[in-house]
Tab-separated table of C-alpha atoms and ligand atoms in Angstrom:
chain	number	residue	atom	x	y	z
X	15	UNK	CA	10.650	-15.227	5.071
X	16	UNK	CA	8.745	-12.492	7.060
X	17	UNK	CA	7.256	-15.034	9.351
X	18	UNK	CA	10.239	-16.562	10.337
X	19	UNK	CA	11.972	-13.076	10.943
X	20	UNK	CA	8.655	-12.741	13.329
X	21	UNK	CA	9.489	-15.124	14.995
X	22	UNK	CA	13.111	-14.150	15.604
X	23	UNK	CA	12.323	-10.787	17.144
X	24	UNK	CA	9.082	-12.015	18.934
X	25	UNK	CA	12.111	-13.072	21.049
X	26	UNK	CA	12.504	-9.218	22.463
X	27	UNK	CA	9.301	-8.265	23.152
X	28	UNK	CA	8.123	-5.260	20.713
X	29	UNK	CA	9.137	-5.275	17.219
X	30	UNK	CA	10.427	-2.275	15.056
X	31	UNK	CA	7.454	-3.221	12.991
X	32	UNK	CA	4.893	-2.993	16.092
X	33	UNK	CA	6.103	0.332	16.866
X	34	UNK	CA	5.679	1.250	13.707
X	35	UNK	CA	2.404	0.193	13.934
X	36	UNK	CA	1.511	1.642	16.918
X	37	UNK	CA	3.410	5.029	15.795
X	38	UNK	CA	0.525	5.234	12.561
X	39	UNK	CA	-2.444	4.008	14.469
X	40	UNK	CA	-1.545	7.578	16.872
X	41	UNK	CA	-1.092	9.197	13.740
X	42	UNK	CA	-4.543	8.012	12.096
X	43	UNK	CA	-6.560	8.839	15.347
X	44	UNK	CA	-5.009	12.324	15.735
X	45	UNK	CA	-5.970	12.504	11.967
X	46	UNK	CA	-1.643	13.553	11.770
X	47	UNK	CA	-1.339	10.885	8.572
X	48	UNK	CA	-2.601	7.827	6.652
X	49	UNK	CA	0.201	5.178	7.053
X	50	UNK	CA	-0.271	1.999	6.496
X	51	UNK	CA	1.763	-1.147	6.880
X	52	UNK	CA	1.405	-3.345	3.443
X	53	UNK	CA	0.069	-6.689	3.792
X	54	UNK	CA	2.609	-9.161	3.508
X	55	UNK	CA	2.388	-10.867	-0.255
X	56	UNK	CA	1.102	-14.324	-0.482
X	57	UNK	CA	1.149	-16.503	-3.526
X	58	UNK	CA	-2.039	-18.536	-2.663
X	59	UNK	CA	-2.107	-22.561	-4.232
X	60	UNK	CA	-4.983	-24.052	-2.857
X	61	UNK	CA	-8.102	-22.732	-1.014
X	62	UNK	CA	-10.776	-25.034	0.730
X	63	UNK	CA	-14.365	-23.750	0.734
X	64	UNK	CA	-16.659	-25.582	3.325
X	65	UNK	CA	-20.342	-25.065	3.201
X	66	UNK	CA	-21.092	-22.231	5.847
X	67	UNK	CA	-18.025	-21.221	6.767
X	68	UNK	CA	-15.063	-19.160	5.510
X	69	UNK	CA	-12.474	-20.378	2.773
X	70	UNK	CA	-9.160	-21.767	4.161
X	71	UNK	CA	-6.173	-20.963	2.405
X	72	UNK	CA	-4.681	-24.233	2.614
X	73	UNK	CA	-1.589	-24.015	0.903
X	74	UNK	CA	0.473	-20.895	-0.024
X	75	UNK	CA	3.570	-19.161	-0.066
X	76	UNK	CA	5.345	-16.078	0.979
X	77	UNK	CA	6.305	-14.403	-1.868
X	78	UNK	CA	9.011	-11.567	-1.850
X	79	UNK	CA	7.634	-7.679	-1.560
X	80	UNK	CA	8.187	-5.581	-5.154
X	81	UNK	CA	7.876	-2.197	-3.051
X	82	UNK	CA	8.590	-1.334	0.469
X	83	UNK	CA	6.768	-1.821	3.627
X	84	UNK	CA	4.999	1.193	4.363
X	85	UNK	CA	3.019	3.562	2.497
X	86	UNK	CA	0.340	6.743	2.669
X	87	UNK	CA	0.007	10.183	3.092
X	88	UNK	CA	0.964	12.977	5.314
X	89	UNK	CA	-0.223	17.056	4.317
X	90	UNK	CA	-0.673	15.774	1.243
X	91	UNK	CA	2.234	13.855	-0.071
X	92	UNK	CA	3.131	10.733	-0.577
X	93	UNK	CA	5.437	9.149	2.484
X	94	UNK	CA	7.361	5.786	1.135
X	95	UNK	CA	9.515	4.168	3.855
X	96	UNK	CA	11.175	0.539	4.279
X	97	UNK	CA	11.938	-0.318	7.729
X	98	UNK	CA	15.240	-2.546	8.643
X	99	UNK	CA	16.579	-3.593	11.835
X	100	UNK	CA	20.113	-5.257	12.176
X	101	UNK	CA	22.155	-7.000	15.234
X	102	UNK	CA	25.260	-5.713	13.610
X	103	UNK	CA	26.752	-2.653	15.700
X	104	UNK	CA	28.843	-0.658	13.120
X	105	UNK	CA	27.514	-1.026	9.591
X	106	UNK	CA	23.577	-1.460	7.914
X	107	UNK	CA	24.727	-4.523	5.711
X	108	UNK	CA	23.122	-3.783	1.735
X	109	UNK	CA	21.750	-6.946	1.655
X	110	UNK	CA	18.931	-5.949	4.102
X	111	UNK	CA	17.887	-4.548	0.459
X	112	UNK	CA	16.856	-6.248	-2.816
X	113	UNK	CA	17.332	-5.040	-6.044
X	114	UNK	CA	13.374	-4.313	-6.344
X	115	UNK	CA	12.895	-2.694	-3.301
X	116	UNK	CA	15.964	-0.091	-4.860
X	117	UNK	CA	14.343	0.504	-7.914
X	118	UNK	CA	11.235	0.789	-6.240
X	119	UNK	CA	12.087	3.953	-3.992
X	120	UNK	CA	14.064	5.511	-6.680
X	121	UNK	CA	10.852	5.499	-8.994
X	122	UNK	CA	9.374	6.802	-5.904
X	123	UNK	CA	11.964	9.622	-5.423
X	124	UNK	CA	11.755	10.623	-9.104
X	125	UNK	CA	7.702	11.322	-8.553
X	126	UNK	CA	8.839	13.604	-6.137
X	127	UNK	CA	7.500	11.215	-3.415
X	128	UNK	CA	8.601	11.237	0.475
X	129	UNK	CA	11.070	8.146	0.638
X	130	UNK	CA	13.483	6.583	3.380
X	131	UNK	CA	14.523	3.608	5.571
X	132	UNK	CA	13.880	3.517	9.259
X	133	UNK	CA	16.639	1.534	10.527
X	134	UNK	CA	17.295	0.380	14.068
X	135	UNK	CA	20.548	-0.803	15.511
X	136	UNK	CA	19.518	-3.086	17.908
X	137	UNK	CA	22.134	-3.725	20.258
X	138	UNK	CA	22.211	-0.091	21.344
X	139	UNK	CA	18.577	0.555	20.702
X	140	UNK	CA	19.505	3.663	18.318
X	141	UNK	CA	16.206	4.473	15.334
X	142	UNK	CA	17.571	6.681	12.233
X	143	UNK	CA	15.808	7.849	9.287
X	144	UNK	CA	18.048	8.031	5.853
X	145	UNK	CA	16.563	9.452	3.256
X	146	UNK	CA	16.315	6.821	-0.313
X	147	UNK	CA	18.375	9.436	-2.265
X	148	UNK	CA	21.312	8.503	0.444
X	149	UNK	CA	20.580	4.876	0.201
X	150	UNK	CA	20.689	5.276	-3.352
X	151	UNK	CA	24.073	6.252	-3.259
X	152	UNK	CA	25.140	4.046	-1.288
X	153	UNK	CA	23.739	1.557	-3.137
X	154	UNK	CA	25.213	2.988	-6.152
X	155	UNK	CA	28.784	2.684	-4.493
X	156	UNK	CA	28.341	-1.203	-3.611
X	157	UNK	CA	27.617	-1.716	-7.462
X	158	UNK	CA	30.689	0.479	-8.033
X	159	UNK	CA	32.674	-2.276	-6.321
X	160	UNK	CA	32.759	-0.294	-2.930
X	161	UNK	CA	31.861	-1.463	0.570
X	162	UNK	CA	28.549	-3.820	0.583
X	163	UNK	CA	27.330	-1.518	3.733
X	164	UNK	CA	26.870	1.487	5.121
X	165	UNK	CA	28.641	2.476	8.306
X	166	UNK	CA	26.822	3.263	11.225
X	167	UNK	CA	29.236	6.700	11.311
X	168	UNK	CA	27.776	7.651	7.662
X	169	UNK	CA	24.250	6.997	8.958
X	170	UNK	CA	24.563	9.095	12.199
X	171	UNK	CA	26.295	12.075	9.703
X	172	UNK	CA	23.331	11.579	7.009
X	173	UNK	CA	20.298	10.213	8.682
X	174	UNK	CA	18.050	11.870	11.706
X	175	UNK	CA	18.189	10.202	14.918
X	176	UNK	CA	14.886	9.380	16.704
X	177	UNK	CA	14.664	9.386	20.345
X	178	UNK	CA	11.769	6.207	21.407
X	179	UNK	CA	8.810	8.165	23.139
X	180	UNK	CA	5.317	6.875	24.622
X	181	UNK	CA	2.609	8.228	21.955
X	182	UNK	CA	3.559	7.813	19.281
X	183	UNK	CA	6.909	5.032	20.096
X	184	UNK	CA	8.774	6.317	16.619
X	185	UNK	CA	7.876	9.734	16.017
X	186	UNK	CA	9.232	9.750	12.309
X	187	UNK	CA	6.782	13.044	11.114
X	188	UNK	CA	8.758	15.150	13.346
X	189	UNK	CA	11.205	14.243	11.239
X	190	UNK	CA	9.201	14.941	7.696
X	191	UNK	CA	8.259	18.128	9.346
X	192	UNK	CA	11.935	19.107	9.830
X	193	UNK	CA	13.140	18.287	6.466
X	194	UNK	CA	10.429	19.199	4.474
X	195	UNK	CA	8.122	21.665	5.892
X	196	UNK	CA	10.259	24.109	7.669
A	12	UNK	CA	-13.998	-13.321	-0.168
A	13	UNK	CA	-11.466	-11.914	-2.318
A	14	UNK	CA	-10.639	-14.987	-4.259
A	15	UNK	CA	-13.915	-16.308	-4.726
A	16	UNK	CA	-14.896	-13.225	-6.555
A	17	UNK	CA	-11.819	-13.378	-8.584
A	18	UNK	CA	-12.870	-16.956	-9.720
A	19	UNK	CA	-16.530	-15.229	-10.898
A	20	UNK	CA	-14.514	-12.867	-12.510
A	21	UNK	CA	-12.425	-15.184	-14.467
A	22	UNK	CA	-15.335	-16.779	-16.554
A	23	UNK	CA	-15.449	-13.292	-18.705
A	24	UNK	CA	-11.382	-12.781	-19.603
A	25	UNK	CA	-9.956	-9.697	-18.136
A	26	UNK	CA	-11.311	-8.428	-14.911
A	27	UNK	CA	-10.819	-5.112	-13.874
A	28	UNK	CA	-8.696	-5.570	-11.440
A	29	UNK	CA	-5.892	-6.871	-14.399
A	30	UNK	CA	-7.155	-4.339	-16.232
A	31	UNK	CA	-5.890	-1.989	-13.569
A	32	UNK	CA	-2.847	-3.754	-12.877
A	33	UNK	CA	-1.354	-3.685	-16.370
A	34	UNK	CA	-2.856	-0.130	-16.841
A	35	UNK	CA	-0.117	0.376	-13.736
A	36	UNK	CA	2.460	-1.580	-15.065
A	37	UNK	CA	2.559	0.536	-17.952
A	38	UNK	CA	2.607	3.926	-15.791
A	39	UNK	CA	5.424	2.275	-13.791
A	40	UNK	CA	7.460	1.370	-17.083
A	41	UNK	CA	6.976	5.044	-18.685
A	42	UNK	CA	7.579	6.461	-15.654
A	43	UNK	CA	4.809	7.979	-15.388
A	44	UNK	CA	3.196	7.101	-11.791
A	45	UNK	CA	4.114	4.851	-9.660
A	46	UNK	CA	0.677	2.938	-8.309
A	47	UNK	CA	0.285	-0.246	-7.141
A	48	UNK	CA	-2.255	-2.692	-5.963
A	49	UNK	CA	-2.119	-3.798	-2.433
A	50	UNK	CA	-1.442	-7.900	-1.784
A	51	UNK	CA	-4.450	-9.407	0.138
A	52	UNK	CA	-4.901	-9.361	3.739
A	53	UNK	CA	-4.085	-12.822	5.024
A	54	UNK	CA	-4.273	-14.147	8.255
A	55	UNK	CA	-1.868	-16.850	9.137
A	56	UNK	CA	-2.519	-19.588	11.419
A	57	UNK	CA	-0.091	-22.430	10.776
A	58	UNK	CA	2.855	-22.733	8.649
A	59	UNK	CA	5.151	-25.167	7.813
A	60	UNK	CA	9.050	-25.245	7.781
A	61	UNK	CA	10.371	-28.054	5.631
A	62	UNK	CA	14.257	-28.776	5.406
A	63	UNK	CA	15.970	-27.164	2.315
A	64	UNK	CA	12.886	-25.510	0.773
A	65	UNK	CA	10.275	-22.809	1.177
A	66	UNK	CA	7.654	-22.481	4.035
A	67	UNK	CA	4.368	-23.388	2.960
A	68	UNK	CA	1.459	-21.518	4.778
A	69	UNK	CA	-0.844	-24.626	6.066
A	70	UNK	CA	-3.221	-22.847	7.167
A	71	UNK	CA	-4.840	-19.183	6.729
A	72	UNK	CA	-7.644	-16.998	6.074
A	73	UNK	CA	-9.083	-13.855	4.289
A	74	UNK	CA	-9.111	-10.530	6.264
A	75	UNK	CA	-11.558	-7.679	5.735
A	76	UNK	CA	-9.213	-4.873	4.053
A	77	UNK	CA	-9.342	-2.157	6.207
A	78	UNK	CA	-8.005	0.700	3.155
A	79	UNK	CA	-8.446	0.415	-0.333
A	80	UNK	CA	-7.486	-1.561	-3.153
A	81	UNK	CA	-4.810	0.530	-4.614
A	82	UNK	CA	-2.456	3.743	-3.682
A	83	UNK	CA	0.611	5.597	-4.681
A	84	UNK	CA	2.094	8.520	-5.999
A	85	UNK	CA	1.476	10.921	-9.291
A	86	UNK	CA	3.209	14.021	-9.656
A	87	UNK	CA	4.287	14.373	-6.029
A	88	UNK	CA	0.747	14.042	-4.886
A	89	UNK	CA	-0.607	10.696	-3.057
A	90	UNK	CA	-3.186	8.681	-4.874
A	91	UNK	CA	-5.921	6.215	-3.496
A	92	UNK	CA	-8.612	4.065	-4.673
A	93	UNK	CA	-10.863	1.056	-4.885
A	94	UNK	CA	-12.046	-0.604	-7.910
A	95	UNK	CA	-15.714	-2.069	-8.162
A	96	UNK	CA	-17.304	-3.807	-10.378
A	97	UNK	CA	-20.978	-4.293	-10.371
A	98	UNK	CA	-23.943	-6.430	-12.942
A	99	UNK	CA	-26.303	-4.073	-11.819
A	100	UNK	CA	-27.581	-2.057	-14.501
A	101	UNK	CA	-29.041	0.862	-12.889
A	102	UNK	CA	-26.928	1.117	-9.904
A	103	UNK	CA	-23.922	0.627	-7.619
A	104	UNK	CA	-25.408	-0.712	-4.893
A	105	UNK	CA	-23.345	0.422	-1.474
A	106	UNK	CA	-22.801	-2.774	-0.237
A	107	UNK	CA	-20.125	-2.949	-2.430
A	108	UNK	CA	-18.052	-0.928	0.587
A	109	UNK	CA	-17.486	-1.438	4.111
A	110	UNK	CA	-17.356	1.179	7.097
A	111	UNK	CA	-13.663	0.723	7.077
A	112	UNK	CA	-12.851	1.728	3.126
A	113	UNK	CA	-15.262	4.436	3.934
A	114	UNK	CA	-13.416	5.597	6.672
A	115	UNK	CA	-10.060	5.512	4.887
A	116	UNK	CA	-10.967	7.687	2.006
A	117	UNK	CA	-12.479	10.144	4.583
A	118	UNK	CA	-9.156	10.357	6.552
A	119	UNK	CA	-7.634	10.361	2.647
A	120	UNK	CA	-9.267	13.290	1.671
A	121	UNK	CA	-8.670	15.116	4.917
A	122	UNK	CA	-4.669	14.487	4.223
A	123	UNK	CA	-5.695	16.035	0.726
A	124	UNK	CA	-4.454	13.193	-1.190
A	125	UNK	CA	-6.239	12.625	-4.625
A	126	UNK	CA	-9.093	9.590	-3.969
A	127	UNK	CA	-11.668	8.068	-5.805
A	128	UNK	CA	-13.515	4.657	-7.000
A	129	UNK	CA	-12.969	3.406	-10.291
A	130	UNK	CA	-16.448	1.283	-11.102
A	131	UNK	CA	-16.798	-0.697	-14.015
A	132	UNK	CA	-20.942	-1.188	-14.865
A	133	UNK	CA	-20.199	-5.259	-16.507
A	134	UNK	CA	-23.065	-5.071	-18.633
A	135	UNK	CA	-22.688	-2.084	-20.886
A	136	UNK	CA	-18.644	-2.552	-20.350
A	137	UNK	CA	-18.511	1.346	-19.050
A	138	UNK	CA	-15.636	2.937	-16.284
A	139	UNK	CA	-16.077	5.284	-14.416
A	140	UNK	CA	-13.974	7.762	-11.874
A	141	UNK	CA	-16.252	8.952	-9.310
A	142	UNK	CA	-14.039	11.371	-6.623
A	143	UNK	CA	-14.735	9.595	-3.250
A	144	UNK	CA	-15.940	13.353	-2.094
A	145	UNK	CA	-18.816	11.790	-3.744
A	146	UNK	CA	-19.152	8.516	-2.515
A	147	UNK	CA	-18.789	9.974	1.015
A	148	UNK	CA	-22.295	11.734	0.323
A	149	UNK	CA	-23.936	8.884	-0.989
A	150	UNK	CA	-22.635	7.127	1.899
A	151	UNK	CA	-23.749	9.538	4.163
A	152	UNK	CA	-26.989	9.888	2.609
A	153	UNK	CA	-27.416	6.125	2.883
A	154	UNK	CA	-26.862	6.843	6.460
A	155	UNK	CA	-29.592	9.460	6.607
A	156	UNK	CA	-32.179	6.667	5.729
A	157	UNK	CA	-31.723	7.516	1.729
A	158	UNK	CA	-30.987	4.795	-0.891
A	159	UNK	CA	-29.071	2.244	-0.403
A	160	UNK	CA	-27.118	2.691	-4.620
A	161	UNK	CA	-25.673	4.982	-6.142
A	162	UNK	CA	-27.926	5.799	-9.615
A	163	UNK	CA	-25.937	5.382	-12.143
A	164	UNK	CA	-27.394	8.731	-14.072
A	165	UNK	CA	-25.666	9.926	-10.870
A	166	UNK	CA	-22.781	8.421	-11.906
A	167	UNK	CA	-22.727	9.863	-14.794
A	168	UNK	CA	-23.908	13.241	-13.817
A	169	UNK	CA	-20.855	13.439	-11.373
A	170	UNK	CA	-18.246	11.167	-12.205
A	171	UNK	CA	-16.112	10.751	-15.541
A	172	UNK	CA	-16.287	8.441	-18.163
A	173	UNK	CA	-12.924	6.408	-18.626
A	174	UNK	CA	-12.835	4.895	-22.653
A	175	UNK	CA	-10.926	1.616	-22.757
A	176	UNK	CA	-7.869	1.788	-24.774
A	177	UNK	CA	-4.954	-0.406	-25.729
A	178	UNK	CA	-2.236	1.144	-23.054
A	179	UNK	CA	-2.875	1.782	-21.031
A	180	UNK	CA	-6.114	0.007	-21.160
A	181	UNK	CA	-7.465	2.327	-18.226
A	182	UNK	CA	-6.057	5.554	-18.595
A	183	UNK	CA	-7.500	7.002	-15.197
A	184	UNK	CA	-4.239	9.121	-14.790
A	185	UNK	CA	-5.884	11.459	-17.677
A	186	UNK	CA	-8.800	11.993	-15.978
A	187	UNK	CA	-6.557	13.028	-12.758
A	188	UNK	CA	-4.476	15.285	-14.991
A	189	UNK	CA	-7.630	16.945	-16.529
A	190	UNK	CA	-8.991	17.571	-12.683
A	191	UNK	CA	-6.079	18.501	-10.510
A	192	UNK	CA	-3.852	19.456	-13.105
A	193	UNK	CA	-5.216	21.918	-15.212
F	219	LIG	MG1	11.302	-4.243	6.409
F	220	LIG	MG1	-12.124	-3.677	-5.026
């Protein structure tokens, strides 16, 4: 559940998801992008509502994400991304995916959207985009009955590497910039 | 709160928020756009983590959304907006938004992504797309000491009839087509 992962990597102070965070809230004050983090979806049971106050939810359930966690716009297009962070040192296990979160960014990718995973190996502290349409593929070669990841070596050939800076933490547009508008 | 009003809404069948949601469904199926609504804002005080089965969220409340209600991607281009529904019969009142939405289509239509309101007038069972270039003057206007609604003859005059069909049952992508598109 996304709580519990919470409360895994509260363990090392900031998250890949607060920098994130932190990395859009620069980007929406310096009017760079709109990129939001998705609310996390709830399947809500049963809600109290006391006289003068506010309704507490007081029974619900996490409920697993059809799309990916990020969304919004940057110059005008549409930016997709999913971000994943793994302990494991030489491969991005697949099943850090699921099956709608696939289909998902290849709908995306076939509207000619902006779409990618920002993953971070954590024991070496290392941030790379990949682009869907690689993720795709390898996805494509795990149904095939090839490897159920994808090497770190294939991600450092593929993806862009993103050095951690102050403001913004994760400067993924530089990236978007590079690929797409030079 | 969110669900309250969804419980108000229930007592007349389809609300537009399904309305809009199977509308999507259908663009998602014929590949056509790829739009979603965004899950509720929750904030989570206290959940629970029984042996061999699901957490259950014991305890939580309603945020304030601080976007819109729905975004995505058409044609390469980003898409963005909020869905209101009033009983007034003369007028959207601008209650209906908060500072926040406002500021999120502003910063929207900076990034030159397509954004607008659909509104829904209950009584006479009419949609509407009004661009939020629109709804940013009336807003501001509001500010200026002006009216606090939007007339709906202003509606009207400036935004664009939606006719409710089978599927999709909202077809707002054709009014997109016929004004960025053509
Ligand atoms: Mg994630
Ligand atoms: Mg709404």
């Amino acid at each position: 559940t996304p709580h519990l992962k919470q409360q895994v990597y509260s363990n090392r102070g900031m998250t890949l998801e607060e920098d994130l965070n932190e990395s859009n809230k620069y980007y929406l004050e310096k009017q760079i992008a709109v990129i939001h983090k998705k609310p996390t979806p709830i399947q809500i049971v049963n809600v109290d509502f006391p006289k003068r106050s506010a309704a507490v939810i007081k029974e619900a359930y996490f409920k697993q994400a059809s799309t990916t966690d990020y969304n919004g716009i940057y110059k005008g297009r549409y930016i997709d991304f999913e971000a994943k962070e793994t302990r494991n040192k030489t491969a991005l296990p697949l099943q850090n995916f699921h099956q709608h979160q696939i289909d998902h960014m290849r709908a995306v990718v076939e509207q000619q959207g902006i779409c990618f995973v920002i993953l971070r190996f954590a024991a070496v502290d290392e941030i790379y985009l990949l682009e869907a349409v690689h993720l795709l593929q390898f996805w494509e070669r795990q149904l095939q009955g090839g490897r159920k990841s994808i090497a770190k070596n294939e991600i450092e050939a593929l993806g862009h590497i993103i050095s951690i800076g102050m403001a913004p933490r994760i400067d993924y547009v530089k990236v978007i910039d590079k690929l797409y508008y030079q």
